[in-house]
Every structure is written in structure tokens, then in C-alpha cells.
PDB file of C-alpha atoms in Angstrom:
ATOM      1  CA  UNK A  23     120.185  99.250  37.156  1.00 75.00           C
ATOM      2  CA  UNK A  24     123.195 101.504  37.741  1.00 79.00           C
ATOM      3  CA  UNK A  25     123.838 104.392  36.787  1.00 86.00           C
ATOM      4  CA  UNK A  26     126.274 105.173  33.892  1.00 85.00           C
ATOM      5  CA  UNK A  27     128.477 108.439  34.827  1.00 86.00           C
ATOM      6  CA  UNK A  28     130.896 108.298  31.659  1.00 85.00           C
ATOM      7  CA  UNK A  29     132.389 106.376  29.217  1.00 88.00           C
ATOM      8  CA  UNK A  30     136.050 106.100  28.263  1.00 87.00           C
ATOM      9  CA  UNK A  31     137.928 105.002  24.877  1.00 89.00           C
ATOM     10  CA  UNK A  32     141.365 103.849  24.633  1.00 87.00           C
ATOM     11  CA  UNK A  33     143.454 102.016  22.457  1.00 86.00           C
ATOM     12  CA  UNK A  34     145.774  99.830  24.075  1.00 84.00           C
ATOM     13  CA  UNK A  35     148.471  97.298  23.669  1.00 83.00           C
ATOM     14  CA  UNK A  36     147.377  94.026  24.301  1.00 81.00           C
ATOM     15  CA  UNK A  37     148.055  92.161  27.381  1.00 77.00           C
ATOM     16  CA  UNK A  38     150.096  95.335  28.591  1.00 80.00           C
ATOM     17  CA  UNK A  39     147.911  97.456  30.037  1.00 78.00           C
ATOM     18  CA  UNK A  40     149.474  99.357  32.719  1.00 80.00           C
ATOM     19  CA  UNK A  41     148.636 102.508  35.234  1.00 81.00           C
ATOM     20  CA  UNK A  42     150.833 104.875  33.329  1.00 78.00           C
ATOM     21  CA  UNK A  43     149.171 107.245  30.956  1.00 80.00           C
ATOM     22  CA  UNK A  44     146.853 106.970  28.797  1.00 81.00           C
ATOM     23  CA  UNK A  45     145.055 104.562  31.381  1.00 82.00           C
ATOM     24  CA  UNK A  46     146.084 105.987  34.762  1.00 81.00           C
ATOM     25  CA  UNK A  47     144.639 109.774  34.359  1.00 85.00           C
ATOM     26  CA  UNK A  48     141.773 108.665  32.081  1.00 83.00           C
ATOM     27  CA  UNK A  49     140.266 106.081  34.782  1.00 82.00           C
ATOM     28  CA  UNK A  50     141.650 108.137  37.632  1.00 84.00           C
ATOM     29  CA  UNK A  51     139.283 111.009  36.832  1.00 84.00           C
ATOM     30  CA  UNK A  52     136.523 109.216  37.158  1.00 84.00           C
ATOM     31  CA  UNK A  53     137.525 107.290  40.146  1.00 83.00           C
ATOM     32  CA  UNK A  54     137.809 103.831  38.548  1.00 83.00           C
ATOM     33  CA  UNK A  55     140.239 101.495  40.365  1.00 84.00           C
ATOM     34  CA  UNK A  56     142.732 101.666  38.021  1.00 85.00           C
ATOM     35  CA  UNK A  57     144.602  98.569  38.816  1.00 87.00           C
ATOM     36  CA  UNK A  58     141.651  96.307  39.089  1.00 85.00           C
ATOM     37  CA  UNK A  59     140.883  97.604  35.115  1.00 84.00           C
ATOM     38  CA  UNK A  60     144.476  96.430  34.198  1.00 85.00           C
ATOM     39  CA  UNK A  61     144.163  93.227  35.380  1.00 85.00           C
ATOM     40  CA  UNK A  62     141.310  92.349  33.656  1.00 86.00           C
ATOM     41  CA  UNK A  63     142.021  93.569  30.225  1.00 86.00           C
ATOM     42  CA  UNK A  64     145.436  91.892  30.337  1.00 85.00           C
ATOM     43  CA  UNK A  65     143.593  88.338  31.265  1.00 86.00           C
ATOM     44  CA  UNK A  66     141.281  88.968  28.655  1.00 86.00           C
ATOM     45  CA  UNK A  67     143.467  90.412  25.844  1.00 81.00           C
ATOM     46  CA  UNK A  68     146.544  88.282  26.143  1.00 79.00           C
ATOM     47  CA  UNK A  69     145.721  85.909  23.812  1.00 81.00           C
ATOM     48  CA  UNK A  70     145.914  88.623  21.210  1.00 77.00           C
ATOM     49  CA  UNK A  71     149.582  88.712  20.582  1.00 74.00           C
ATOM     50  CA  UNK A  72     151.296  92.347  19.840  1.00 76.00           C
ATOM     51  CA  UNK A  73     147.664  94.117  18.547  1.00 80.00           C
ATOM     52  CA  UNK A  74     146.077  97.319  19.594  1.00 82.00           C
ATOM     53  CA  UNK A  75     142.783  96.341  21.277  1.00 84.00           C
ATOM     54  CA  UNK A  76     140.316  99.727  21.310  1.00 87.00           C
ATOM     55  CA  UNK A  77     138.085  99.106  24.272  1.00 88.00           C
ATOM     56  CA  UNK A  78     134.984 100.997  25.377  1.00 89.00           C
ATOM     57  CA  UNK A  79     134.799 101.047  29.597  1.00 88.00           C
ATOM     58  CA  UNK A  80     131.836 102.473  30.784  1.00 89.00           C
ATOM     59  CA  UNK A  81     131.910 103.676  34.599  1.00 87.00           C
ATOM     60  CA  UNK A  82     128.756 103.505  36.527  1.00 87.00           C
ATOM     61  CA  UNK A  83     127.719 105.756  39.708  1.00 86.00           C
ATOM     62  CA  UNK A  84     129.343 103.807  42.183  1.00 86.00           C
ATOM     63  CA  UNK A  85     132.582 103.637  41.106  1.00 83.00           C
ATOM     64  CA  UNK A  86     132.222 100.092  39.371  1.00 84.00           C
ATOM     65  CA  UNK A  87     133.068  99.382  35.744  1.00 86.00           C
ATOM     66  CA  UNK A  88     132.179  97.526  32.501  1.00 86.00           C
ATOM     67  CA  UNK A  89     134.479  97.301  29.249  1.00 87.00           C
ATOM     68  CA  UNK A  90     133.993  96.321  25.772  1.00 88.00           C
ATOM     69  CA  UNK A  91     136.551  95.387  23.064  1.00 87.00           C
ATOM     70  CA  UNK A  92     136.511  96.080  19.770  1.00 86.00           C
ATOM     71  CA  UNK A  93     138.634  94.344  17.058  1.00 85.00           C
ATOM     72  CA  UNK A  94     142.003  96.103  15.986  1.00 84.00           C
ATOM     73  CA  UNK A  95     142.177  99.212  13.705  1.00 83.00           C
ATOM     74  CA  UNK A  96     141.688  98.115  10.329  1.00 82.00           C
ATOM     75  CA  UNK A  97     145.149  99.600   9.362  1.00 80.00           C
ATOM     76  CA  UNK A  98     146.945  97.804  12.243  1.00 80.00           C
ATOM     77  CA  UNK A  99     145.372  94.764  10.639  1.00 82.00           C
ATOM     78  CA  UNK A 100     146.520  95.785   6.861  1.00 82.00           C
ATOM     79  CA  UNK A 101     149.967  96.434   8.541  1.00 80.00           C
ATOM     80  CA  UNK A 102     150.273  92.842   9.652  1.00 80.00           C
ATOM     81  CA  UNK A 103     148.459  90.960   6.398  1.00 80.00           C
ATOM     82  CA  UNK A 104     151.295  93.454   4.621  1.00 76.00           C
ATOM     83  CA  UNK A 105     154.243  92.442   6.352  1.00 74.00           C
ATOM     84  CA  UNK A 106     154.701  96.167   7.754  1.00 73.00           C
ATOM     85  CA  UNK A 107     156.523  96.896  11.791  1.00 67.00           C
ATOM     86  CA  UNK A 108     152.810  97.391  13.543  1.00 60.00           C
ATOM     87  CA  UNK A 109     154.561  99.326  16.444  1.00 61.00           C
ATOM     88  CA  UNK A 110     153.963 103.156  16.261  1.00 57.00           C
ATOM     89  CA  UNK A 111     155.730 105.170  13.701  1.00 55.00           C
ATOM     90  CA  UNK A 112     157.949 102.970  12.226  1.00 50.00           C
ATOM     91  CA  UNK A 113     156.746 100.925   8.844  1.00 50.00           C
ATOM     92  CA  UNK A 114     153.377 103.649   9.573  1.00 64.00           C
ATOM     93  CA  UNK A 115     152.837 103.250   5.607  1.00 67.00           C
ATOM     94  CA  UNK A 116     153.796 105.138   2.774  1.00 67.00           C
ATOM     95  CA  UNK A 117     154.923 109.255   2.773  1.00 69.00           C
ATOM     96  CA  UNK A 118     152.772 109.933  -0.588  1.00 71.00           C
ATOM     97  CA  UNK A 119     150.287 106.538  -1.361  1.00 67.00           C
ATOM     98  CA  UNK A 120     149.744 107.457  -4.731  1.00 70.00           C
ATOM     99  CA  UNK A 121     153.250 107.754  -5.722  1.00 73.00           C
ATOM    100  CA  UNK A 122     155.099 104.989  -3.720  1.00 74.00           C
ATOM    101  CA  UNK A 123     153.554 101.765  -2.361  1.00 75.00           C
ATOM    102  CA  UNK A 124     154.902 100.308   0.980  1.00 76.00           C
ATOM    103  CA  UNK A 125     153.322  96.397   0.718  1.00 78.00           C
ATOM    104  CA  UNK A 126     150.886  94.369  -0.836  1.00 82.00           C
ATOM    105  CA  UNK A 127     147.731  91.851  -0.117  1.00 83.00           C
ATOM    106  CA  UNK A 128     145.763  89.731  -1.477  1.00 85.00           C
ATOM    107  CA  UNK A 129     141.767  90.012  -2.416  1.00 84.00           C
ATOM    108  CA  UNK A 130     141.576  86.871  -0.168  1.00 87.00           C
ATOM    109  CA  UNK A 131     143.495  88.365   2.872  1.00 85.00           C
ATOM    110  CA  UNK A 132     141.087  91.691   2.238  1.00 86.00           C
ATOM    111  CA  UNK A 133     138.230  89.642   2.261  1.00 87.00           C
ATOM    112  CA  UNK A 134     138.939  88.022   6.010  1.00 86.00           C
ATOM    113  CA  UNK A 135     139.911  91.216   7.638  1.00 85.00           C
ATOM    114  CA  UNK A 136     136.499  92.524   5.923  1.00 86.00           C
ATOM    115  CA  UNK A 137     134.905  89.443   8.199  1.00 86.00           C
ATOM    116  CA  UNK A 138     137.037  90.284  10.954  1.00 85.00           C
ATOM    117  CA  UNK A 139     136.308  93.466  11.236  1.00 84.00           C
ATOM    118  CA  UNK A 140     132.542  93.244  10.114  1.00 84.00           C
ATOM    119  CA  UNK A 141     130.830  93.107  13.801  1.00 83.00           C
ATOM    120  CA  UNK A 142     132.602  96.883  14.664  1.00 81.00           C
ATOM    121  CA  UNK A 143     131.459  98.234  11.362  1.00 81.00           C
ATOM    122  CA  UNK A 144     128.429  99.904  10.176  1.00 83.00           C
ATOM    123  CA  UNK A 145     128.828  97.984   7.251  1.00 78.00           C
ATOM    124  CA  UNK A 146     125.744  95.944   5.816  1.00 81.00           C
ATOM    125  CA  UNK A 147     127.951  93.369   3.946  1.00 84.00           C
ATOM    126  CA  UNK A 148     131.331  91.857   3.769  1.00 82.00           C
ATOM    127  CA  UNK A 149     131.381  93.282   0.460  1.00 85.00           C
ATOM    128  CA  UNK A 150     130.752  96.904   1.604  1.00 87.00           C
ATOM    129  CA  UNK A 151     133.294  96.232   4.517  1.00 85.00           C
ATOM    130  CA  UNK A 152     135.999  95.341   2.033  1.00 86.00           C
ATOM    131  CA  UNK A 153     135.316  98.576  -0.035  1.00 87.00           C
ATOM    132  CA  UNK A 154     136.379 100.279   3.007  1.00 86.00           C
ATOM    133  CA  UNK A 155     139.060  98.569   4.165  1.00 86.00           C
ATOM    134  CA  UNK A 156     140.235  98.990   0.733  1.00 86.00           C
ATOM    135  CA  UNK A 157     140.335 102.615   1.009  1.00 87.00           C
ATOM    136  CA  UNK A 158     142.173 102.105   4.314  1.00 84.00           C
ATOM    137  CA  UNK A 159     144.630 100.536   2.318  1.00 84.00           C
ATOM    138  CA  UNK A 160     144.768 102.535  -0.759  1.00 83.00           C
ATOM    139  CA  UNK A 161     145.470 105.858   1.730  1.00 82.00           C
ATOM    140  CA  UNK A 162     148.457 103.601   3.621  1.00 81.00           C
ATOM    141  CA  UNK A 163     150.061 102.810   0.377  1.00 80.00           C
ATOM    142  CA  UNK A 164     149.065  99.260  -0.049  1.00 82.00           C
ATOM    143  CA  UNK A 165     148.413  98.029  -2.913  1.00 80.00           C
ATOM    144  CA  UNK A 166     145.785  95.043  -3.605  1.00 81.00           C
ATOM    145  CA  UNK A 167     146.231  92.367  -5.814  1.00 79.00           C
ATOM    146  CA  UNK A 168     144.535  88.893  -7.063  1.00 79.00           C
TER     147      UNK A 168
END
């Protein structure tokens, strides 16, 4: 059993991990090999299109490494089932939610990201999970309809 030293979260582009910052100094500091990290979250993650992929690496006493991903942000994933850009800023969702709305989904598209996103909650049902991805929603602007 090794030793774990630290553990680092990120949220990164998928497939396109690269030593620039964020990943560089965060990995650097602990004295991860930086490039060896890269290349296996771009195998692993390029499957997954344009999403943001949060991943948990945990970095043991001898310089070696684990990582973990998560699924997407909920509101990258309400972003997408509304039709919204899912890059940065632009299309980020509405200025003032309760006045303007930016997109719509359906109860059906709620209820898969609910599943989706289910194993990274602490959600006991899809049910519950779809309450709060529905207040995810509510706060971007999106509206939900049948």
C-alpha cells in the first residue's frame, strides 16, 4: 500500500489535456510527471466529444499517480440537452433566470441526465437527482417542460 501525499481536482476539456496551466503547476507541485498524466486522460477521455471531464488524481509517496473521472457538470450537460454554446462564457445561461429564459428541455431529457449523473451524486434516487438538476436549471434560465 502506498502512500497517498495529495489529491488534485481539475476540470478539463476532454481529450485536450495539455501541460499548460491549470494541469502543468497543479501536478508540477507535487512532482507528478506531468506529461505521462496527459497522455492518459486524453486516451481515456477522447471518446467524450467537446465535454468538461472533472477528474480526481490522487498522487502517492513515490511520485506515482491514480485518477478518477467524474461525469460532466450538470449545467454543462443542461447546456447541451438546451441547445446552448458549452464553451466558457459564451451561451453561459441567462443574466436574470427569473425574468428571461435562455432554452428549454424536456422532463424526459431531465430524467436521463438525472441517470447520468446519478453515480457522482449524493442523491438516493433518480427522482431526488432530477429535483436538483432542476434547480441547476431553473438558476441557468432553463425552463422545463412536458
Amino acid at each position: 500500500m502506498k502512500k497517498i501525499t495529495g489529491y488534485i481536482k481539475l476540470q478539463l476539456p476532454a481529450g485536450k489535456a495539455n501541460p499548460s496551466p491549470p494541469v502543468g503547476p497543479a501536478l508540477g507541485q507535487h512532482g507528478v510527471n506531468i506529461m505521462a498524466f496527459c497522455k492518459d486522460f486524453n486516451a481515456k477521455s477522447a471518446s467524450q466529444g467537446d465535454m468538461i471531464i472533472p477528474v480526481v488524481i490522487t498522487v502517492f509517496s513515490d511520485r506515482s499517480f491514480s485518477f478518477v473521472m467524474k461525469t460532466p457538470p450538470a449545467s454543462v450537460l443542461l447546456k447541451k440537452a438546451a441547445g446552448l454554446a458549452t464553451t466558457k462564457k459564451p451561451g453561459s445561461g441567462a443574466k436574470e433566470p427569473n425574468k428571461n429564459k435562455v432554452g428549454k428541455i424536456t422532463t424526459k431529457q431531465l430524467r436521463e441526465l438525472a441517470t447520468l449523473k446519478l453515480p457522482d451524486m449524493n442523491a438516493g434516487s433518480v427522482d431526488a437527482a432530477m429535483k436538483s438538476i432542476a434547480g441547476t436549471a431553473r438558476s441557468m434560465g432553463i425552463d422545463i417542460v412536458d
